[in-house]
Amino acid sequence: LEQCPKGVDICELNRCLGYAYGYDNLELAHENYNLLSPENRVDVCNDCDECSVKCVNGLNLTETVRRARGLFA
């Protein structure tokens, strides 16, 4: 699996989004996001136009990062 060149754990971002959009629990989403180390937060992605990590399940990770920016930034 390809990894983010900046070291962001995209799976962790996706997990936090799952709490918000899958379980409709914004509080839990923010609580877990705030537990992430700074290098795994979405602000690290600010200068990337497109996510270089390719999901084996076909998720559009560029859109995942955009959604995370909108929710957590």
Short mmCIF file of C-alpha atoms in Angstrom, two decimals:
data_model
loop_
_atom_site.label_atom_id
_atom_site.label_comp_id
_atom_site.label_asym_id
_atom_site.label_seq_id
_atom_site.Cartn_x
_atom_site.Cartn_y
_atom_site.Cartn_z
CA LEU A 1 0.00 0.00 0.00
CA GLU A 2 1.19 3.47 -0.82
CA GLN A 3 1.74 5.78 2.08
CA CYS A 4 1.36 9.51 2.38
CA PRO A 5 4.69 11.22 1.65
CA LYS A 6 4.02 13.50 4.63
CA GLY A 7 3.21 10.61 6.95
CA VAL A 8 -0.49 11.35 7.46
CA ASP A 9 -2.41 8.26 8.54
CA ILE A 10 -5.33 8.51 6.14
CA CYS A 11 -7.05 5.56 7.82
CA GLU A 12 -7.24 7.54 11.05
CA LEU A 13 -8.75 10.54 9.27
CA ASN A 14 -11.24 8.26 7.60
CA ARG A 15 -12.14 6.70 10.96
CA CYS A 16 -12.90 10.12 12.42
CA LEU A 17 -15.05 10.97 9.40
CA GLY A 18 -16.87 7.67 9.89
CA TYR A 19 -17.97 8.79 13.33
CA ALA A 20 -19.31 12.03 11.87
CA TYR A 21 -20.98 10.77 8.70
CA GLY A 22 -21.49 7.06 9.34
CA TYR A 23 -22.68 7.28 12.94
CA ASP A 24 -23.89 10.90 12.82
CA ASN A 25 -21.83 11.64 15.93
CA LEU A 26 -19.92 14.90 15.48
CA GLU A 27 -18.85 14.96 19.12
CA LEU A 28 -17.15 11.57 18.85
CA ALA A 29 -15.60 12.59 15.52
CA HIS A 30 -14.04 15.72 17.01
CA GLU A 31 -13.02 13.93 20.20
CA ASN A 32 -11.09 11.29 18.25
CA TYR A 33 -9.66 13.80 15.78
CA ASN A 34 -8.31 15.88 18.66
CA LEU A 35 -6.50 12.78 19.96
CA LEU A 36 -4.53 12.47 16.70
CA SER A 37 -0.93 13.60 16.78
CA PRO A 38 -0.28 16.87 14.88
CA GLU A 39 1.42 15.03 12.00
CA ASN A 40 -1.80 13.06 11.39
CA ARG A 41 -4.13 16.03 11.26
CA VAL A 42 -5.60 17.37 8.05
CA ASP A 43 -3.65 20.67 8.17
CA VAL A 44 -0.60 18.69 7.03
CA CYS A 45 -2.45 18.18 3.73
CA ASN A 46 -2.89 21.90 3.03
CA ASP A 47 -0.41 22.09 0.15
CA CYS A 48 -1.53 18.87 -1.56
CA ASP A 49 -3.93 19.21 -4.48
CA GLU A 50 -4.59 15.49 -4.64
CA CYS A 51 -4.04 12.66 -2.19
CA SER A 52 -1.23 10.41 -3.40
CA VAL A 53 -2.47 7.47 -1.31
CA LYS A 54 -4.60 5.08 -3.37
CA CYS A 55 -7.25 3.14 -1.49
CA VAL A 56 -7.45 -0.59 -2.21
CA ASN A 57 -11.23 -0.32 -1.71
CA GLY A 58 -11.63 2.45 -4.26
CA LEU A 59 -12.36 5.31 -1.86
CA ASN A 60 -11.65 8.76 -3.26
CA LEU A 61 -9.12 9.86 -0.65
CA THR A 62 -8.80 13.33 -2.14
CA GLU A 63 -12.48 13.80 -1.33
CA THR A 64 -11.91 12.28 2.12
CA VAL A 65 -9.25 14.87 2.85
CA ARG A 66 -11.51 17.67 1.59
CA ARG A 67 -14.33 16.50 3.84
CA ALA A 68 -11.94 16.30 6.79
CA ARG A 69 -10.74 19.83 6.10
CA GLY A 70 -14.31 21.08 6.09
CA LEU A 71 -15.15 19.33 9.33
CA PHE A 72 -11.97 19.64 11.38
CA ALA A 73 -10.17 22.72 10.06
#
